Short mmCIF file of C-alpha atoms and ligand atoms in Angstrom, two decimals:
data_model
loop_
_atom_site.label_atom_id
_atom_site.label_comp_id
_atom_site.label_asym_id
_atom_site.label_seq_id
_atom_site.Cartn_x
_atom_site.Cartn_y
_atom_site.Cartn_z
CA MET A 1 -0.02 -0.01 -0.27
CA GLN A 2 1.53 3.34 -1.05
CA ALA A 3 2.46 5.95 1.69
CA THR A 4 1.71 8.95 -0.02
CA PRO A 5 -1.16 9.92 -2.86
CA LEU A 6 -0.48 9.22 -6.49
CA THR A 7 1.09 11.62 -8.86
CA LEU A 8 1.63 11.80 -12.53
CA GLU A 9 4.95 13.56 -13.83
CA ASN A 10 4.78 16.47 -11.36
CA VAL A 11 1.16 16.40 -10.76
CA GLU A 12 -1.13 14.89 -7.76
CA LEU A 13 -3.70 13.24 -9.32
CA ASN A 14 -5.88 14.74 -6.58
CA ALA A 15 -5.46 17.97 -7.90
CA VAL A 16 -6.82 16.89 -11.36
CA ALA A 17 -9.89 15.03 -9.10
CA ASP A 18 -10.55 18.50 -7.71
CA ALA A 19 -10.51 20.46 -10.45
CA HIS A 20 -12.59 18.53 -13.28
CA GLY A 21 -14.13 15.44 -11.44
CA THR A 22 -14.39 11.72 -12.18
CA PRO A 23 -14.46 9.57 -14.43
CA CYS A 24 -11.27 10.96 -15.48
CA TYR A 25 -8.38 10.08 -17.89
CA VAL A 26 -4.91 11.67 -17.49
CA TYR A 27 -2.07 11.10 -19.32
CA SER A 28 1.82 11.66 -19.04
CA LYS A 29 2.96 13.98 -22.27
CA ALA A 30 6.67 12.63 -21.14
CA ALA A 31 5.31 8.58 -20.94
CA ILE A 32 4.57 9.19 -24.71
CA VAL A 33 7.33 11.11 -25.93
CA GLU A 34 9.43 8.14 -24.09
CA ALA A 35 7.96 5.35 -25.16
CA TYR A 36 7.80 6.75 -28.73
CA GLN A 37 11.85 7.49 -28.43
CA SER A 38 12.09 3.84 -27.28
CA TYR A 39 11.36 2.57 -31.24
CA THR A 40 12.97 5.70 -32.81
CA GLN A 41 16.64 4.90 -30.36
CA ALA A 42 15.71 1.32 -31.40
CA LEU A 43 16.09 1.72 -34.82
CA GLY A 44 18.85 3.85 -35.26
CA ASP A 45 20.66 4.73 -37.80
CA HIS A 46 18.32 1.51 -39.85
CA PRO A 47 15.90 2.97 -42.44
CA GLY A 48 12.53 3.46 -41.27
CA LYS A 49 9.49 4.68 -39.80
CA ILE A 50 7.62 4.41 -36.41
CA CYS A 51 3.64 4.90 -37.53
CA TYR A 52 1.85 5.03 -34.57
CA ALA A 53 -1.34 3.44 -34.52
CA VAL A 54 -4.34 6.03 -34.09
CA LYS A 55 -6.77 3.96 -33.14
CA ALA A 56 -5.16 3.39 -29.69
CA ASN A 57 -5.76 6.84 -28.61
CA SER A 58 -6.93 9.37 -30.92
CA ASN A 59 -7.08 12.13 -28.77
CA LEU A 60 -5.72 15.64 -30.81
CA ALA A 61 -3.21 17.01 -28.73
CA ILE A 62 -1.70 13.49 -28.38
CA LEU A 63 -1.50 13.02 -32.43
CA GLN A 64 -0.10 16.77 -32.45
CA LEU A 65 2.35 15.70 -29.23
CA LEU A 66 3.80 12.60 -31.55
CA ALA A 67 3.63 14.31 -34.71
CA ASN A 68 5.98 17.22 -33.62
CA ILE A 69 8.75 14.69 -32.58
CA GLY A 70 8.40 12.62 -35.74
CA SER A 71 6.09 10.18 -35.32
CA HIS A 72 4.44 8.96 -38.97
CA PHE A 73 0.63 7.63 -38.54
CA ASP A 74 -0.99 3.69 -39.32
CA ILE A 75 -4.93 4.90 -39.62
CA VAL A 76 -7.81 2.74 -40.18
CA SER A 77 -10.26 5.49 -41.38
CA MET A 78 -11.12 8.89 -43.04
CA GLY A 79 -12.02 9.40 -39.51
CA GLU A 80 -8.17 9.29 -38.09
CA LEU A 81 -7.24 10.78 -41.27
CA GLU A 82 -8.66 13.97 -40.78
CA ARG A 83 -7.72 13.73 -36.86
CA VAL A 84 -4.05 13.60 -37.70
CA LEU A 85 -4.36 16.35 -40.31
CA ARG A 86 -6.27 18.31 -37.69
CA ALA A 87 -3.20 17.93 -35.79
CA GLY A 88 -0.58 19.25 -38.00
CA GLY A 89 0.58 15.52 -38.99
CA ALA A 90 1.71 15.72 -42.79
CA PRO A 91 0.06 13.32 -45.39
CA GLU A 92 2.68 12.21 -46.89
CA ASN A 93 3.46 10.10 -43.62
CA ILE A 94 0.33 8.74 -43.13
CA ILE A 95 -0.63 5.33 -43.92
CA TYR A 96 -4.01 3.65 -44.17
CA SER A 97 -4.74 -0.04 -43.02
CA GLY A 98 -8.13 -1.52 -42.70
CA VAL A 99 -10.20 -4.36 -43.94
CA GLY A 100 -13.50 -1.79 -45.03
CA LYS A 101 -12.00 0.98 -46.64
CA THR A 102 -15.13 2.89 -49.22
CA ARG A 103 -14.35 4.46 -52.35
CA GLY A 104 -15.15 7.96 -50.95
CA GLU A 105 -12.55 7.04 -48.28
CA MET A 106 -9.83 6.08 -50.88
CA HIS A 107 -10.46 8.80 -53.30
CA TYR A 108 -9.93 11.31 -50.09
CA ALA A 109 -6.72 10.16 -48.53
CA LEU A 110 -5.40 10.14 -52.39
CA LYS A 111 -6.06 13.66 -53.19
CA VAL A 112 -4.56 14.40 -49.36
CA GLY A 113 -1.68 12.86 -50.82
CA ILE A 114 -0.79 9.90 -47.89
CA ALA A 115 2.30 7.95 -48.04
CA ALA A 116 0.59 4.14 -48.96
CA PHE A 117 -2.13 1.97 -48.44
CA ASN A 118 -2.29 -1.58 -46.66
CA VAL A 119 -4.21 -3.29 -48.68
CA GLU A 120 -6.26 -5.94 -47.22
CA SER A 121 -7.62 -8.20 -49.99
CA GLU A 122 -7.70 -8.61 -54.22
CA ALA A 123 -11.52 -6.93 -54.26
CA GLU A 124 -9.80 -3.70 -52.25
CA LEU A 125 -6.46 -3.61 -54.68
CA HIS A 126 -9.16 -3.12 -57.80
CA GLN A 127 -11.53 -1.12 -56.02
CA LEU A 128 -8.04 1.39 -55.44
CA SER A 129 -7.11 0.62 -58.90
CA GLU A 130 -10.32 1.71 -60.46
CA VAL A 131 -10.48 5.26 -57.62
CA ALA A 132 -6.66 6.18 -58.18
CA SER A 133 -6.86 5.84 -62.09
CA GLU A 134 -10.21 7.89 -62.64
CA GLY A 135 -8.91 10.53 -60.19
CA GLY A 136 -5.44 10.70 -61.99
CA PHE A 137 -3.46 9.20 -58.98
CA THR A 138 -1.13 6.65 -58.51
CA ALA A 139 -1.33 4.46 -54.99
CA ASP A 140 1.75 3.77 -53.23
CA ILE A 141 0.37 0.17 -52.11
CA SER A 142 1.88 -2.79 -49.33
CA LEU A 143 0.15 -5.97 -49.21
CA ARG A 144 -1.35 -7.01 -45.90
CA VAL A 145 -0.23 -10.28 -45.52
CA ASN A 146 -1.77 -12.90 -42.70
CA PRO A 147 1.24 -14.82 -42.65
CA ASP A 148 -0.20 -17.54 -40.24
CA VAL A 149 1.32 -17.62 -37.19
CA ASP A 150 -0.07 -17.67 -33.84
CA ALA A 151 0.00 -14.71 -31.62
CA LYS A 152 -0.79 -16.33 -28.73
CA THR A 153 -2.82 -13.34 -27.47
CA HIS A 154 -6.45 -13.00 -26.85
CA PRO A 155 -8.44 -14.67 -29.70
CA TYR A 156 -10.01 -11.23 -30.19
CA ILE A 157 -7.30 -9.46 -30.88
CA SER A 158 -5.19 -12.04 -32.73
CA THR A 159 -5.14 -11.23 -36.18
CA GLY A 160 -2.89 -13.22 -37.66
CA LEU A 161 -3.92 -16.62 -38.21
CA LYS A 162 -5.60 -18.44 -41.51
CA GLU A 163 -9.16 -18.04 -40.08
CA ASN A 164 -9.09 -14.03 -39.69
CA LYS A 165 -10.68 -11.69 -41.32
CA PHE A 166 -7.20 -9.63 -42.27
CA GLY A 167 -5.35 -9.51 -44.98
CA VAL A 168 -4.50 -12.39 -47.80
CA GLY A 169 -3.02 -15.66 -46.82
CA ILE A 170 0.35 -15.77 -47.74
CA LYS A 171 0.13 -18.47 -50.63
CA GLU A 172 -2.01 -16.44 -52.21
CA ALA A 173 0.41 -13.15 -52.09
CA PRO A 174 2.91 -13.93 -55.44
CA SER A 175 -0.25 -13.91 -57.49
CA ILE A 176 -1.75 -10.85 -56.35
CA TYR A 177 1.14 -9.08 -56.36
CA ALA A 178 1.54 -10.27 -59.74
CA LYS A 179 -1.33 -9.20 -60.83
CA ALA A 180 -0.78 -5.31 -58.81
CA THR A 181 1.97 -4.73 -61.54
CA SER A 182 -0.73 -4.69 -64.13
CA LEU A 183 -2.86 -2.81 -62.68
CA PRO A 184 -3.19 0.72 -63.56
CA GLY A 185 -3.13 3.75 -60.66
CA ILE A 186 -1.13 0.80 -58.47
CA ASN A 187 3.04 1.32 -57.51
CA ILE A 188 3.90 -1.56 -55.37
CA VAL A 189 6.24 -0.20 -52.55
CA GLY A 190 5.80 -2.38 -49.50
CA VAL A 191 5.01 -5.81 -47.75
CA ASP A 192 2.67 -5.55 -44.39
CA CYS A 193 1.77 -7.48 -41.76
CA HIS A 194 0.35 -7.39 -38.10
CA ILE A 195 -0.45 -10.49 -36.41
CA GLY A 196 -2.55 -9.54 -33.37
CA SER A 197 -2.17 -7.41 -30.17
CA GLN A 198 -0.68 -7.35 -26.78
CA LEU A 199 1.70 -9.82 -27.67
CA THR A 200 4.26 -10.84 -24.45
CA ASP A 201 6.71 -13.19 -26.24
CA ALA A 202 8.85 -11.64 -29.77
CA SER A 203 8.43 -15.38 -31.37
CA PRO A 204 5.21 -15.46 -33.31
CA PHE A 205 6.51 -11.87 -34.68
CA LEU A 206 9.95 -13.76 -35.51
CA ASP A 207 8.18 -16.17 -37.19
CA ALA A 208 5.96 -14.08 -38.99
CA LEU A 209 9.11 -11.97 -39.70
CA ASP A 210 11.07 -14.98 -41.26
CA ARG A 211 7.75 -15.90 -43.51
CA MET A 212 7.48 -12.35 -44.75
CA LEU A 213 11.21 -12.14 -45.82
CA ALA A 214 10.77 -16.02 -47.74
CA LEU A 215 7.65 -14.09 -49.46
CA ILE A 216 9.96 -10.55 -49.69
CA ASP A 217 12.15 -13.07 -51.80
CA GLU A 218 10.21 -14.82 -53.61
CA LEU A 219 8.88 -11.37 -54.91
CA SER A 220 12.28 -10.06 -56.33
CA GLU A 221 12.82 -13.51 -58.29
CA ALA A 222 9.78 -13.01 -59.85
CA GLY A 223 10.99 -8.90 -60.39
CA ILE A 224 8.69 -7.00 -57.90
CA THR A 225 10.85 -4.95 -55.96
CA ILE A 226 9.37 -4.70 -52.37
CA LYS A 227 10.84 -1.54 -50.39
CA HIS A 228 9.86 -1.38 -47.13
CA LEU A 229 8.87 -4.35 -44.58
CA ASP A 230 5.93 -3.19 -41.80
CA LEU A 231 5.81 -5.73 -39.52
CA GLY A 232 2.55 -4.16 -37.88
CA GLY A 233 1.85 -3.22 -34.06
CA GLY A 234 1.64 -5.32 -30.99
CA LEU A 235 4.47 -4.90 -28.66
CA GLY A 236 2.68 -5.95 -25.39
CA VAL A 237 2.58 -3.90 -21.89
CA THR A 238 2.83 -4.78 -18.22
CA TYR A 239 -0.76 -4.73 -16.87
CA ARG A 240 -0.48 -7.05 -14.41
CA ASP A 241 2.93 -9.57 -14.39
CA GLU A 242 3.25 -9.65 -18.16
CA VAL A 243 6.97 -8.99 -19.50
CA PRO A 244 6.73 -8.30 -22.78
CA PRO A 245 9.98 -8.06 -25.03
CA LYS A 246 12.12 -5.01 -24.62
CA VAL A 247 11.77 -2.40 -28.19
CA SER A 248 15.36 -2.34 -28.27
CA ASP A 249 15.82 -6.37 -28.48
CA TYR A 250 12.37 -6.75 -30.40
CA LEU A 251 14.04 -4.50 -33.02
CA ASP A 252 17.64 -5.57 -32.72
CA ALA A 253 16.44 -8.74 -33.79
CA VAL A 254 14.56 -7.44 -36.19
CA LYS A 255 17.63 -6.03 -38.30
CA GLU A 256 19.51 -8.96 -37.12
CA ARG A 257 17.49 -11.35 -39.35
CA LEU A 258 16.83 -8.85 -42.65
CA GLY A 259 20.69 -10.38 -43.85
CA ASP A 260 21.71 -7.61 -46.53
CA ARG A 261 18.24 -7.28 -47.80
CA ASP A 262 17.49 -3.68 -48.52
CA LEU A 263 14.58 -2.92 -46.91
CA LEU A 264 12.87 0.17 -44.98
CA LEU A 265 11.16 -0.52 -42.06
CA MET A 266 8.19 0.23 -40.24
CA PHE A 267 6.25 -0.11 -37.26
CA GLU A 268 2.82 0.63 -35.85
CA PRO A 269 3.10 0.84 -32.37
CA GLY A 270 -0.58 1.99 -30.37
CA ARG A 271 -0.58 0.47 -27.35
CA SER A 272 3.28 0.61 -26.14
CA ILE A 273 3.33 4.00 -26.82
CA VAL A 274 -0.12 5.06 -24.66
CA ALA A 275 -1.59 2.57 -22.65
CA ASN A 276 1.29 3.06 -19.46
CA ALA A 277 1.04 6.80 -19.95
CA GLY A 278 -2.28 7.27 -18.99
CA VAL A 279 -4.93 6.20 -16.01
CA LEU A 280 -8.55 6.66 -15.73
CA LEU A 281 -9.53 8.38 -12.41
CA THR A 282 -12.86 7.50 -10.55
CA GLU A 283 -14.18 7.33 -7.02
CA VAL A 284 -16.39 4.94 -5.03
CA LEU A 285 -20.08 5.59 -4.74
CA TYR A 286 -21.36 3.08 -2.69
CA LEU A 287 -20.43 0.03 -1.25
CA LYS A 288 -22.49 -3.33 -1.01
CA PRO A 289 -20.36 -5.40 1.39
CA GLY A 290 -22.62 -8.94 1.19
CA ASP A 291 -21.94 -12.38 2.14
CA HIS A 292 -21.34 -13.81 -0.95
CA LYS A 293 -19.43 -10.86 -2.71
CA ASN A 294 -18.65 -7.12 -1.48
CA PHE A 295 -19.23 -4.21 -3.94
CA ALA A 296 -17.74 -1.13 -4.58
CA ILE A 297 -19.83 0.84 -7.00
CA ILE A 298 -17.96 3.34 -8.76
CA ASP A 299 -18.37 6.44 -10.81
CA ALA A 300 -16.42 4.90 -13.75
CA ALA A 301 -18.08 1.94 -16.17
CA MET A 302 -18.45 -0.15 -19.05
CA ASN A 303 -18.85 3.07 -20.99
CA ASP A 304 -15.63 4.98 -19.92
CA ASN A 305 -13.53 1.85 -20.49
CA LEU A 306 -14.93 -1.28 -22.20
CA ARG A 307 -11.55 -3.77 -21.74
CA PRO A 308 -12.29 -5.40 -18.57
CA SER A 309 -15.72 -6.22 -19.85
CA LEU A 310 -15.08 -6.94 -23.47
CA TYR A 311 -11.48 -9.24 -23.31
CA GLN A 312 -11.58 -9.81 -19.21
CA ALA A 313 -8.56 -7.67 -19.13
CA TRP A 314 -6.98 -6.69 -16.03
CA GLN A 315 -5.59 -3.10 -14.82
CA ASN A 316 -4.25 -2.59 -11.66
CA LEU A 317 -6.22 -0.50 -9.79
CA LEU A 318 -4.73 2.01 -7.10
CA PRO A 319 -6.23 3.96 -4.61
CA LEU A 320 -4.89 8.08 -4.98
CA ASN A 321 -4.81 8.24 -0.93
CA PRO A 322 -3.21 5.93 1.56
CA ALA A 323 -5.70 3.62 3.03
CA LYS A 324 -7.55 4.48 6.38
CA SER A 325 -5.85 2.47 8.96
CA ASP A 326 -8.93 1.82 10.39
CA VAL A 327 -10.29 0.45 7.66
CA GLU A 328 -10.71 -3.07 6.57
CA ILE A 329 -8.93 -4.86 4.01
CA LYS A 330 -12.14 -6.65 1.87
CA THR A 331 -11.97 -8.47 -1.68
CA TRP A 332 -14.39 -6.17 -4.10
CA ASP A 333 -15.95 -5.98 -7.38
CA VAL A 334 -15.39 -2.76 -8.61
CA VAL A 335 -18.35 -2.53 -10.38
CA GLY A 336 -20.07 0.85 -12.36
CA PRO A 337 -23.34 2.47 -12.44
CA ILE A 338 -24.35 0.55 -15.42
CA CYS A 339 -27.67 -1.92 -15.85
CA GLU A 340 -24.98 -4.47 -16.76
CA THR A 341 -24.21 -7.49 -14.88
CA GLY A 342 -20.66 -7.50 -17.63
CA ASP A 343 -20.13 -4.29 -16.40
CA PHE A 344 -17.11 -3.43 -14.02
CA LEU A 345 -13.53 -2.76 -14.09
CA ALA A 346 -11.77 -4.64 -11.53
CA LYS A 347 -12.80 -8.22 -10.06
CA ASP A 348 -11.95 -10.20 -6.79
CA ARG A 349 -9.15 -6.95 -5.35
CA ASP A 350 -8.44 -6.77 -2.00
CA MET A 351 -8.52 -3.39 -1.49
CA ALA A 352 -9.13 -1.04 1.69
CA LEU A 353 -12.02 0.91 0.75
CA THR A 354 -14.46 3.28 1.65
CA ALA A 355 -17.25 5.55 0.38
CA GLY A 356 -15.89 8.57 -1.50
CA ASP A 357 -12.39 7.09 -2.15
CA ARG A 358 -10.83 7.76 -5.45
CA LEU A 359 -8.77 5.31 -7.53
CA ALA A 360 -6.72 5.10 -10.60
CA LEU A 361 -7.47 2.60 -12.97
CA MET A 362 -3.82 1.89 -14.21
CA SER A 363 -2.61 1.25 -17.45
CA SER A 364 -5.68 3.27 -19.14
CA GLY A 365 -3.76 5.38 -21.96
CA ALA A 366 -4.47 2.88 -24.83
CA TYR A 367 -7.95 1.75 -26.01
CA GLY A 368 -10.03 3.54 -23.30
CA PHE A 369 -10.92 6.89 -24.17
CA VAL A 370 -11.72 5.76 -27.88
CA MET A 371 -13.73 2.79 -27.23
CA SER A 372 -15.75 4.57 -24.65
CA SER A 373 -19.89 5.37 -25.47
CA ASN A 374 -22.95 7.20 -24.32
CA TYR A 375 -23.92 3.72 -23.39
CA ASN A 376 -26.92 4.59 -20.14
CA THR A 377 -26.61 8.53 -21.73
CA ARG A 378 -23.41 8.83 -19.45
CA GLY A 379 -21.27 12.05 -21.13
CA ARG A 380 -17.92 10.92 -22.11
CA ALA A 381 -15.19 11.48 -19.32
CA PRO A 382 -12.83 14.11 -20.54
CA GLU A 383 -8.89 14.10 -20.97
CA ILE A 384 -6.20 15.87 -19.11
CA LEU A 385 -2.69 15.76 -20.14
CA VAL A 386 0.07 16.43 -17.28
CA ASP A 387 3.76 18.02 -18.28
CA GLY A 388 5.55 18.59 -15.62
CA ASP A 389 3.94 19.88 -12.46
CA GLN A 390 1.04 21.47 -15.48
CA PHE A 391 -1.68 19.83 -16.49
CA HIS A 392 -3.84 20.76 -19.65
CA VAL A 393 -7.48 19.95 -20.95
CA ILE A 394 -7.05 18.28 -23.86
CA ARG A 395 -10.82 17.08 -24.37
CA GLU A 396 -13.38 18.55 -21.96
CA ARG A 397 -16.48 16.25 -20.11
CA GLU A 398 -19.22 15.91 -22.83
CA SER A 399 -22.07 17.38 -21.52
CA PHE A 400 -26.21 16.33 -22.29
CA ASP A 401 -26.56 19.00 -25.09
CA ASP A 402 -23.20 17.13 -26.76
CA MET A 403 -25.10 14.31 -26.18
CA ILE A 404 -28.11 14.66 -28.36
CA ARG A 405 -26.73 17.07 -30.91
CA GLY A 406 -28.31 15.72 -33.80
CA GLU A 407 -31.29 13.91 -32.65
CA HIS A 408 -34.26 15.32 -33.49
CA LEU A 409 -37.99 15.37 -31.99
CA LEU A 410 -40.62 14.06 -34.15
CA SER A 411 -43.30 17.25 -34.75
CA SER A 412 -46.47 16.62 -32.73
CA GLU A 413 -48.57 15.38 -35.14
CA GLU A 414 -45.52 13.11 -36.08
CA ALA A 415 -45.09 11.82 -32.32
CA LYS A 416 -49.12 10.63 -32.27
N1 LIG B 1 -2.08 -2.10 -37.13
C1 LIG B 1 -2.94 -2.53 -36.87
C2 LIG B 1 -3.62 -2.95 -38.40
C3 LIG B 1 -3.64 -2.98 -36.03
O1 LIG B 1 -4.92 -3.57 -36.47
C4 LIG B 1 -3.50 -2.37 -35.11
C5 LIG B 1 -4.20 -2.59 -33.83
C6 LIG B 1 -2.75 -1.67 -34.49
C7 LIG B 1 -1.59 -1.85 -35.90
C8 LIG B 1 -1.83 -1.55 -33.33
O2 LIG B 1 -2.10 -2.65 -32.07
P1 LIG B 1 -1.01 -2.54 -31.16
O3 LIG B 1 0.76 -2.23 -30.95
O4 LIG B 1 -1.60 -1.63 -30.65
O5 LIG B 1 -1.15 -3.68 -30.26
N2 LIG B 1 -9.09 -2.64 -28.38
C9 LIG B 1 -7.96 -3.73 -27.55
C10 LIG B 1 -6.72 -3.69 -28.68
C11 LIG B 1 -7.31 -4.10 -30.81
C12 LIG B 1 -6.05 -4.15 -31.57
C13 LIG B 1 -6.73 -3.30 -32.52
N3 LIG B 1 -5.49 -3.02 -33.63
C14 LIG B 1 -7.35 -3.62 -26.59
O6 LIG B 1 -8.44 -3.07 -26.11
O7 LIG B 1 -6.92 -5.17 -26.48
#
């Protein structure tokens, strides 16, 4: 149990909760910068690009911060594209992934001049060729190849097996590349894969890499030159006691296996840049001790952070203030106010809790706010960025009017 109140950088989290209430997301600028730089340092002087996966946390200020330190971006929608541009990111630093890009999205991305598309199916390749040639553009592409390796992570975030919807099968890839060489508006630049998220072991990455390199060699023999190899994101973080590979060890192993192939390396990290840079602050509303279970009802819920409900994810829960010595430690299920049994943020936690206590759900910087919703008409939480001893609101708490914007009552006649 900690002896002093929790801080992020030099800010006491109580001060943030006093100023902005709970629930509330709080991120550390220094932690984000440091995590991003661990990738650029590990890349060293090998040619490469670190393309932050915007889906992990797409707040404009965070994208701005990353753009300012030279990050490239991996996007999966027009909305994410707009966010990066609005945050000051350069279009030529953007790559576009995702299985369901629409014609409109393709056209817009070509018009603003993004760097490349990660194409996920043969049908998409044909559509991109049409959209590009109709508009007088050339689309630089990689095929996202599914290397059929087991990432050994939660099934919902495992993407590189044959049965997953992502990418083209590695056996089909050479013939699709061959077709791509003759399609108008298409210029082959790379090979891409992404096998899953929250990987805590490097071996699936390296197995995928070996398969990608064999494919690149095969393509080269067929006269198709690949300039870049994009290995996707997926490096895990410590939520509890996981020991993921260090970024530098992973990238060193990758560089070593390239041999004398002249390949620019690309990575699409999301979680490992932002997860451990953020916390979700919440307050205990009521305690409901019982014969069978003890429930602590807090003011944050599954609409604020879906990860525990959706993936049975475990995130640490710490009290902001040292526990009072006269409060008994009990085993609590820490649950939200939403009318669903699946609405919990933590289960079976041994804690000394009192109503009114403030808690921090740790490792909440990735896939937290971005997956939040208005379920039960709950406004989404504000987001605060800590910088040294300062903190800035980077997104306001959503108001009731924000939530109903765009809804229309029927006329009195129509409502009869
Ligand atoms: N690139 C592609 C094509 C992806 O699909 C993803 C994540 C990434 C990069 C970034 O992966 P990361 O470095 O963050 O692992 N909501 C889930 C995670 C879903 C990941 C989806 N794709 C969670 O909360 O655990």
